Coordinates of N, CA and C in Angstrom, one line a residue:
M1348 N 15.1 -16.0 6.0 CA 13.9 -16.5 5.3 C 14.3 -17.8 4.6
A1349 N 13.8 -18.9 5.0 CA 14.1 -20.2 4.4 C 13.3 -20.3 3.1
E1350 N 14.0 -21.0 2.1 CA 13.3 -21.2 0.9 C 12.2 -22.3 1.1
S1351 N 11.1 -22.0 0.6 CA 10.0 -22.9 0.8 C 9.6 -23.6 -0.5
S1352 N 9.2 -24.9 -0.4 CA 8.7 -25.6 -1.6 C 7.3 -25.1 -1.9
H1353 N 6.7 -24.4 -1.1 CA 5.3 -23.9 -1.3 C 5.2 -22.4 -1.7
F1354 N 6.3 -21.9 -2.2 CA 6.3 -20.5 -2.6 C 5.4 -20.2 -3.7
T1355 N 4.6 -19.2 -3.5 CA 3.6 -18.8 -4.5 C 4.2 -17.8 -5.5
E1356 N 4.2 -18.2 -6.8 CA 4.8 -17.4 -7.8 C 3.9 -16.3 -8.3
A1357 N 4.5 -15.2 -8.8 CA 3.8 -14.0 -9.2 C 2.7 -14.3 -10.2
D1358 N 2.9 -15.2 -11.2 CA 1.9 -15.5 -12.2 C 0.6 -16.1 -11.5
Y1359 N 0.8 -16.8 -10.4 CA -0.4 -17.3 -9.7 C -1.2 -16.2 -9.2
Y1360 N -0.6 -15.2 -8.5 CA -1.3 -14.1 -8.0 C -2.0 -13.3 -9.1
Q1361 N -1.3 -13.1 -10.2 CA -1.9 -12.4 -11.3 C -3.2 -13.1 -11.8
A1362 N -3.1 -14.4 -11.9 CA -4.2 -15.2 -12.5 C -5.3 -15.5 -11.5
R1363 N -5.0 -15.6 -10.2 CA -6.0 -16.1 -9.3 C -6.3 -15.3 -8.1
F1364 N -5.6 -14.2 -7.8 CA -5.8 -13.4 -6.6 C -7.2 -12.7 -6.7
D1365 N -8.1 -12.9 -5.8 CA -9.4 -12.3 -5.8 C -9.3 -11.1 -4.9
S1366 N -9.1 -9.9 -5.5 CA -9.0 -8.7 -4.8 C -10.2 -8.3 -4.0
R1367 N -11.3 -8.5 -4.5 CA -12.6 -8.1 -3.7 C -12.8 -9.0 -2.6
A1368 N -12.6 -10.3 -2.7 CA -12.7 -11.3 -1.6 C -11.7 -10.9 -0.5
Y1369 N -10.5 -10.6 -0.9 CA -9.4 -10.2 0.1 C -9.9 -8.9 0.9
M1370 N -10.4 -7.9 0.2 CA -10.8 -6.7 0.9 C -12.0 -7.0 1.8
N1371 N -13.0 -7.8 1.2 CA -14.2 -8.1 2.0 C -13.8 -8.9 3.3
N1372 N -12.8 -9.7 3.2 CA -12.4 -10.5 4.4 C -11.6 -9.8 5.4
F1373 N -10.7 -8.9 4.9 CA -9.7 -8.3 5.8 C -9.9 -6.7 6.0
Y1374 N -10.7 -6.1 5.2 CA -10.8 -4.6 5.3 C -12.2 -4.0 5.4
C1375 N -13.2 -4.9 5.7 CA -14.5 -4.3 5.8 C -14.8 -3.6 7.1
R1376 N -13.9 -3.8 8.1 CA -14.1 -3.2 9.4 C -12.7 -3.0 10.0
P1377 N -12.6 -2.0 10.8 CA -11.2 -1.7 11.4 C -10.6 -2.8 12.1
E1378 N -11.4 -3.7 12.7 CA -10.8 -4.9 13.4 C -10.1 -5.9 12.4
G1379 N -10.5 -5.8 11.2 CA -10.0 -6.7 10.2 C -10.6 -8.1 10.4
H1380 N -9.9 -9.1 9.9 CA -10.4 -10.5 10.0 C -10.2 -11.0 11.4
S1381 N -11.2 -11.7 11.9 CA -11.2 -12.2 13.3 C -10.0 -13.1 13.5
D1382 N -9.5 -13.8 12.6 CA -8.3 -14.7 12.8 C -7.0 -13.9 13.0
E1383 N -7.0 -12.6 12.6 CA -5.8 -11.8 12.7 C -5.7 -11.1 14.1
K1384 N -6.7 -11.2 14.9 CA -6.6 -10.6 16.3 C -6.3 -9.1 16.3
N1385 N -7.1 -8.3 15.6 CA -6.9 -6.9 15.5 C -5.6 -6.4 14.9
Y1386 N -5.1 -7.2 14.0 CA -3.9 -6.8 13.2 C -4.1 -5.5 12.5
L1387 N -5.2 -5.3 11.8 CA -5.5 -4.1 11.1 C -5.5 -2.9 12.0
T1388 N -6.2 -2.9 13.1 CA -6.2 -1.8 14.0 C -4.8 -1.5 14.5
F1389 N -4.0 -2.5 14.7 CA -2.6 -2.3 15.1 C -1.8 -1.5 14.0
V1390 N -2.0 -2.0 12.8 CA -1.3 -1.3 11.6 C -1.8 0.1 11.5
L1391 N -3.1 0.3 11.5 CA -3.6 1.7 11.4 C -3.1 2.6 12.5
E1392 N -3.1 2.1 13.7 CA -2.6 2.9 14.8 C -1.1 3.2 14.7
C1393 N -0.3 2.3 14.2 CA 1.1 2.5 14.0 C 1.3 3.5 12.9
L1394 N 0.6 3.4 11.8 CA 0.7 4.4 10.7 C 0.3 5.8 11.2
S1395 N -0.7 5.9 12.0 CA -1.2 7.1 12.5 C -0.2 7.8 13.4
R1396 N 0.4 7.0 14.4 CA 1.4 7.5 15.3 C 2.7 8.0 14.5
T1397 N 3.0 7.2 13.5 CA 4.2 7.5 12.7 C 4.0 8.9 11.9
F1398 N 2.9 9.0 11.2 CA 2.8 10.2 10.4 C 2.3 11.4 11.2
S1399 N 1.7 11.2 12.4 CA 1.2 12.3 13.2 C 2.4 13.1 13.8
T1400 N 3.5 12.5 13.9 CA 4.7 13.2 14.4 C 5.1 14.4 13.6
G1401 N 4.8 14.4 12.3 CA 5.2 15.4 11.4 C 6.6 15.2 10.9
Q1402 N 7.3 14.2 11.4 CA 8.7 13.9 10.9 C 8.7 13.4 9.5
Y1403 N 7.7 12.7 9.1 CA 7.6 12.2 7.7 C 6.7 13.0 6.9
K1404 N 7.2 13.9 6.1 CA 6.4 14.7 5.2 C 7.2 15.1 4.0
G1405 N 6.6 15.7 3.0 CA 7.3 16.1 1.8 C 6.3 16.2 0.6
R1406 N 7.0 16.2 -0.5 CA 6.2 16.3 -1.8 C 5.6 15.0 -2.1
S1407 N 6.3 13.9 -2.0 CA 5.8 12.6 -2.6 C 6.1 11.4 -1.6
L1408 N 5.2 10.5 -1.7 CA 5.3 9.2 -1.0 C 5.0 8.1 -2.0
I1409 N 5.8 7.1 -2.0 CA 5.5 5.9 -2.8 C 5.2 4.7 -1.9
E1410 N 4.1 4.0 -2.2 CA 3.9 2.7 -1.5 C 4.1 1.6 -2.5
V1411 N 5.0 0.7 -2.1 CA 5.4 -0.4 -3.0 C 4.5 -1.6 -2.5
G1412 N 3.7 -2.2 -3.4 CA 2.9 -3.3 -3.0 C 1.7 -2.9 -2.2
S1413 N 0.9 -2.1 -2.8 CA -0.4 -1.6 -2.1 C -1.4 -2.7 -2.0
G1414 N -1.3 -3.7 -2.8 CA -2.4 -4.6 -3.0 C -3.6 -3.9 -3.5
P1415 N -4.8 -4.2 -3.2 CA -6.0 -3.5 -3.7 C -6.4 -2.4 -2.7
T1416 N -5.5 -2.1 -1.8 CA -5.9 -1.3 -0.6 C -5.3 0.2 -0.6
I1417 N -6.0 1.0 0.2 CA -5.5 2.4 0.4 C -5.2 2.7 1.9
H1418 N -5.4 1.7 2.7 CA -5.4 1.9 4.2 C -4.0 2.5 4.7
A1419 N -2.9 2.1 4.0 CA -1.6 2.5 4.5 C -1.3 4.0 4.2
V1420 N -2.1 4.6 3.4 CA -1.8 6.1 3.1 C -2.9 7.0 3.6
I1421 N -3.8 6.5 4.4 CA -4.8 7.4 5.0 C -4.2 8.4 5.9
S1422 N -3.3 8.0 6.8 CA -2.7 9.0 7.7 C -1.6 9.8 7.0
A1423 N -1.0 9.3 6.0 CA 0.0 10.0 5.2 C -0.5 11.1 4.3
C1424 N -1.7 11.0 3.9 CA -2.3 12.0 2.9 C -2.2 13.4 3.4
E1425 N -2.2 13.6 4.7 CA -2.1 15.0 5.3 C -0.7 15.5 5.1
H1426 N 0.3 14.7 4.9 CA 1.7 15.1 4.9 C 2.4 15.1 3.6
F1427 N 1.7 14.6 2.6 CA 2.4 14.5 1.2 C 1.4 15.0 0.2
D1428 N 2.0 15.7 -0.8 CA 1.1 16.3 -1.9 C 0.8 15.3 -2.9
E1429 N 1.7 14.3 -3.1 CA 1.5 13.3 -4.2 C 1.7 11.9 -3.6
L1430 N 0.8 11.0 -3.8 CA 0.9 9.6 -3.4 C 0.9 8.7 -4.6
V1431 N 1.9 7.8 -4.7 CA 2.0 6.9 -5.7 C 1.8 5.5 -5.1
L1432 N 0.7 4.8 -5.6 CA 0.4 3.5 -5.1 C 0.8 2.5 -6.2
S1433 N 1.1 1.2 -5.8 CA 1.6 0.3 -6.8 C 1.3 -1.1 -6.4
D1434 N 1.1 -2.0 -7.4 CA 1.0 -3.4 -7.1 C 1.3 -4.2 -8.4
F1435 N 1.6 -5.5 -8.2 CA 1.9 -6.4 -9.3 C 0.6 -6.8 -10.0
V1436 N -0.4 -7.1 -9.3 CA -1.7 -7.7 -9.8 C -2.6 -6.6 -10.4
D1437 N -2.9 -6.8 -11.7 CA -3.8 -5.9 -12.4 C -5.1 -5.6 -11.7
R1438 N -5.8 -6.6 -11.2 CA -7.1 -6.4 -10.5 C -6.9 -5.5 -9.2
N1439 N -5.8 -5.7 -8.5 CA -5.5 -4.8 -7.4 C -5.4 -3.4 -7.7
R1440 N -4.7 -3.1 -8.8 CA -4.5 -1.7 -9.2 C -5.9 -1.1 -9.7
E1441 N -6.6 -2.0 -10.3 CA -8.0 -1.5 -10.8 C -8.9 -1.2 -9.6
E1442 N -8.8 -2.0 -8.6 CA -9.6 -1.7 -7.4 C -9.3 -0.3 -6.8
I1443 N -8.0 0.0 -6.7 CA -7.6 1.3 -6.2 C -8.1 2.4 -7.1
R1444 N -7.9 2.3 -8.4 CA -8.3 3.3 -9.4 C -9.8 3.5 -9.3
K1445 N -10.6 2.4 -9.2 CA -12.0 2.6 -9.0 C -12.4 3.4 -7.8
W1446 N -11.7 3.2 -6.7 CA -12.0 4.0 -5.5 C -11.6 5.4 -5.7
V1447 N -10.4 5.7 -6.2 CA -9.9 7.0 -6.4 C -10.9 7.8 -7.3
K1448 N -11.4 7.2 -8.3 CA -12.4 7.8 -9.2 C -13.8 7.8 -8.7
N1449 N -14.0 7.2 -7.5 CA -15.3 7.1 -6.9 C -16.3 6.5 -7.9
E1450 N -15.9 5.4 -8.5 CA -16.8 4.7 -9.5 C -17.8 3.9 -8.7
E1451 N -18.9 3.7 -9.4 CA -20.0 2.8 -8.8 C -19.4 1.4 -8.6
G1452 N -19.7 0.9 -7.4 CA -19.3 -0.5 -7.1 C -17.9 -0.5 -6.5
C1453 N -17.3 0.6 -6.3 CA -15.9 0.6 -5.7 C -16.0 0.1 -4.2
F1454 N -15.0 -0.4 -3.7 CA -15.0 -0.9 -2.3 C -15.2 0.3 -1.3
D1455 N -16.0 0.0 -0.3 CA -16.3 1.0 0.7 C -15.3 1.1 1.8
W1456 N -14.4 2.1 1.7 CA -13.3 2.3 2.7 C -13.8 3.1 3.9
K1457 N -15.1 3.5 3.9 CA -15.6 4.4 4.9 C -15.3 4.0 6.4
P1458 N -15.6 2.7 6.8 CA -15.3 2.3 8.1 C -13.8 2.5 8.5
I1459 N -12.9 2.2 7.6 CA -11.5 2.2 7.9 C -11.1 3.7 8.0
I1460 N -11.5 4.5 7.1 CA -11.2 5.9 7.1 C -11.7 6.6 8.3
E1461 N -13.0 6.3 8.7 CA -13.6 6.9 9.9 C -12.8 6.5 11.1
Y1462 N -12.3 5.3 11.2 CA -11.6 4.8 12.3 C -10.3 5.7 12.5
V1463 N -9.6 5.8 11.4 CA -8.3 6.6 11.4 C -8.6 8.1 11.7
C1464 N -9.7 8.6 11.1 CA -10.0 10.0 11.4 C -10.4 10.3 12.8
E1465 N -11.1 9.3 13.4 CA -11.5 9.5 14.8 C -10.2 9.5 15.7
M1466 N -9.2 8.6 15.4 CA -8.0 8.6 16.2 C -7.3 10.0 16.0
E1467 N -7.3 10.5 14.8 CA -6.5 11.7 14.5 C -7.3 13.0 14.7
G1468 N -8.6 12.9 15.0 CA -9.4 14.1 15.1 C -9.6 14.9 13.9
T1469 N -9.7 14.2 12.7 CA -9.9 14.9 11.5 C -11.3 14.5 10.9
S1470 N -11.7 15.2 9.9 CA -12.9 15.0 9.2 C -12.7 13.9 8.1
S1471 N -13.5 12.9 8.2 CA -13.4 11.8 7.2 C -13.7 12.2 5.8
S1472 N -14.7 13.2 5.7 CA -15.0 13.6 4.3 C -13.9 14.4 3.7
D1473 N -13.2 15.2 4.6 CA -12.0 16.0 4.1 C -10.9 15.0 3.7
V1474 N -10.7 14.0 4.5 CA -9.6 13.0 4.2 C -9.9 12.2 2.9
V1475 N -11.1 11.9 2.7 CA -11.5 11.2 1.4 C -11.2 12.1 0.2
V1476 N -11.5 13.3 0.3 CA -11.2 14.3 -0.8 C -9.7 14.4 -1.0
K1477 N -9.0 14.6 0.1 CA -7.5 14.7 -0.1 C -6.9 13.4 -0.7
L1478 N -7.3 12.3 -0.2 CA -6.8 11.0 -0.7 C -7.1 10.9 -2.2
R1479 N -8.3 11.1 -2.6 CA -8.6 11.0 -4.0 C -7.8 12.0 -4.9
Q1480 N -7.6 13.2 -4.3 CA -6.8 14.2 -5.1 C -5.3 13.9 -5.1
R1481 N -4.8 13.3 -4.0 CA -3.4 13.2 -3.9 C -2.8 11.9 -4.5
V1482 N -3.7 10.9 -4.7 CA -3.2 9.7 -5.4 C -3.0 10.0 -6.8
K1483 N -1.8 10.3 -7.2 CA -1.5 10.8 -8.6 C -1.2 9.6 -9.6
Q1484 N -0.7 8.5 -9.1 CA -0.5 7.4 -10.0 C -0.7 6.1 -9.2
V1485 N -1.2 5.1 -10.0 CA -1.3 3.7 -9.5 C -0.6 2.8 -10.5
L1486 N 0.6 2.4 -10.2 CA 1.5 1.8 -11.1 C 1.7 0.3 -10.9
K1487 N 2.0 -0.4 -12.0 CA 2.4 -1.8 -11.9 C 3.8 -1.8 -11.3
C1488 N 4.0 -2.7 -10.4 CA 5.3 -2.9 -9.8 C 5.7 -4.3 -9.7
N1489 N 7.0 -4.5 -9.8 CA 7.6 -5.9 -9.7 C 8.9 -5.7 -9.0
V1490 N 8.9 -6.0 -7.7 CA 10.2 -5.8 -6.9 C 11.3 -6.7 -7.3
L1491 N 11.0 -7.7 -8.1 CA 12.1 -8.6 -8.6 C 12.7 -8.1 -9.9
S1492 N 12.2 -7.0 -10.4 CA 12.7 -6.4 -11.7 C 13.7 -5.3 -11.3
E1493 N 14.7 -5.1 -12.1 CA 15.7 -4.1 -11.9 C 15.1 -2.7 -11.8
N1494 N 14.1 -2.4 -12.8 CA 13.3 -1.2 -12.7 C 12.0 -1.6 -12.2
I1495 N 11.7 -1.4 -10.9 CA 10.5 -1.9 -10.3 C 9.2 -1.5 -11.0
F1496 N 9.2 -0.3 -11.6 CA 8.0 0.3 -12.2 C 8.1 0.2 -13.8
Y1497 N 9.0 -0.6 -14.3 CA 9.1 -0.7 -15.8 C 7.7 -0.9 -16.4
P1498 N 7.4 -0.2 -17.5 CA 8.2 0.7 -18.3 C 8.2 2.2 -17.8
E1499 N 7.5 2.4 -16.7 CA 7.5 3.8 -16.1 C 8.8 4.1 -15.4
S1500 N 9.1 5.3 -15.4 CA 10.3 5.8 -14.6 C 9.8 7.0 -13.8
I1501 N 10.0 6.9 -12.4 CA 9.5 7.9 -11.6 C 10.6 8.5 -10.8
E1502 N 10.4 9.7 -10.3 CA 11.4 10.4 -9.5 C 11.4 9.8 -8.1
P1503 N 12.6 9.8 -7.5 CA 12.6 9.4 -6.1 C 11.7 10.2 -5.2
A1504 N 11.2 9.6 -4.1 CA 10.2 10.2 -3.3 C 10.9 10.6 -1.9
D1505 N 10.1 11.4 -1.2 CA 10.5 11.8 0.2 C 10.3 10.7 1.2
C1506 N 9.4 9.8 0.9 CA 9.1 8.7 1.8 C 8.6 7.5 1.0
V1507 N 9.1 6.3 1.4 CA 8.7 5.0 0.8 C 8.2 4.1 1.8
I1508 N 7.0 3.5 1.6 CA 6.5 2.5 2.6 C 6.2 1.2 1.8
T1509 N 6.3 0.1 2.5 CA 5.9 -1.2 2.0 C 5.6 -2.1 3.2
S1510 N 4.7 -3.0 3.0 CA 4.3 -3.9 4.1 C 3.9 -5.2 3.4
L1511 N 4.6 -6.2 3.8 CA 4.4 -7.6 3.3 C 4.6 -7.9 1.8
C1512 N 4.9 -6.9 1.1 CA 5.1 -7.1 -0.3 C 6.4 -7.9 -0.6
L1513 N 7.5 -7.4 0.0 CA 8.8 -8.2 -0.3 C 8.7 -9.6 0.3
E1514 N 8.0 -9.8 1.4 CA 7.9 -11.1 2.0 C 7.1 -12.0 1.1
A1515 N 6.1 -11.5 0.4 CA 5.3 -12.3 -0.5 C 6.0 -12.6 -1.9
A1516 N 6.8 -11.6 -2.3 CA 7.4 -11.7 -3.7 C 8.7 -12.4 -3.7
C1517 N 9.4 -12.5 -2.6 CA 10.8 -13.0 -2.6 C 10.8 -14.4 -2.0
K1518 N 11.4 -15.3 -2.7 CA 11.4 -16.7 -2.2 C 12.6 -17.1 -1.3
D1519 N 13.6 -16.2 -1.3 CA 14.7 -16.5 -0.4 C 15.4 -15.2 0.0
L1520 N 16.3 -15.3 0.9 CA 17.0 -14.2 1.5 C 17.7 -13.3 0.5
P1521 N 18.5 -13.9 -0.5 CA 19.2 -13.1 -1.5 C 18.2 -12.3 -2.3
S1522 N 17.1 -12.9 -2.7 CA 16.1 -12.1 -3.5 C 15.5 -11.0 -2.7
Y1523 N 15.3 -11.3 -1.4 CA 14.7 -10.3 -0.5 C 15.7 -9.1 -0.4
R1524 N 17.0 -9.4 -0.2 CA 18.0 -8.3 -0.1 C 18.0 -7.5 -1.3
D1525 N 18.0 -8.1 -2.5 CA 18.1 -7.4 -3.7 C 16.8 -6.5 -3.9
A1526 N 15.7 -7.1 -3.6 CA 14.4 -6.3 -3.7 C 14.5 -5.1 -2.7
F1527 N 14.9 -5.3 -1.5 CA 15.0 -4.3 -0.5 C 15.9 -3.1 -1.0
C1528 N 17.0 -3.5 -1.6 CA 17.9 -2.5 -2.2 C 17.3 -1.7 -3.3
R1529 N 16.5 -2.4 -4.1 CA 15.8 -1.7 -5.2 C 14.8 -0.7 -4.7
V1530 N 14.0 -1.1 -3.7 CA 13.0 -0.3 -3.1 C 13.7 0.9 -2.4
A1531 N 14.8 0.7 -1.7 CA 15.4 1.8 -1.0 C 15.9 2.8 -2.0
K1532 N 16.2 2.5 -3.2 CA 16.7 3.4 -4.2 C 15.6 4.4 -4.7
L1533 N 14.3 4.1 -4.3 CA 13.2 4.9 -4.6 C 13.2 6.2 -3.8
L1534 N 14.0 6.2 -2.7 CA 14.1 7.4 -1.8 C 14.9 8.4 -2.4
R1535 N 14.5 9.7 -2.3 CA 15.3 10.8 -2.7 C 16.6 10.8 -1.9
P1536 N 17.8 11.0 -2.6 CA 19.0 11.0 -1.8 C 19.0 12.0 -0.6
G1537 N 19.5 11.5 0.5 CA 19.5 12.4 1.7 C 18.3 12.2 2.5
R1538 N 17.3 11.5 2.1 CA 16.1 11.2 2.8 C 16.2 9.9 3.5
G1539 N 15.8 9.8 4.7 CA 15.9 8.5 5.4 C 14.5 8.0 5.8
N1540 N 13.5 8.3 5.0 CA 12.1 7.9 5.4 C 11.7 6.7 4.6
F1541 N 12.2 5.6 5.1 CA 11.8 4.3 4.6 C 11.1 3.5 5.7
W1542 N 9.8 3.2 5.5 CA 9.0 2.6 6.6 C 8.4 1.3 6.1

């Protein structure tokens, strides 16, 4: 990863990232944004195939860098009792909390959940209930910090997932390597479930 003079710093995301515009543009339908050529369906199908094997299961799963989204844990919710979602941007975490609490005006994940449930042959209403029950924490995370979830301290998980978070947060290869090592330490010893 080459260092870029156009690297976007964390403070910029905190101040200016529009969580709702992001979700409306990229997550309002399973196909995602037209410029991404079905990237979202590809991701949802990969997650479904991965978790449907039953190989990845346990008590807890941590997603590092969820953004304002829940799409990455839809297929996983059948296989883990506790889901911990996280993001650096306050508004992103608030969007997740609003959906988990089913607050008025929360983002409508129904088209995405129904797409996944149709693939997996499950009931979307059951999956919504499980998701809302199993998301136990929505934490602030900073992969550049020694303790990613400072000031919180959480137990290692059976599975850790992350997608595009390290790439967005790290401006060069050394910082990426360091962040990757910190994220890998979130896995319970003896578990190899890092996706």
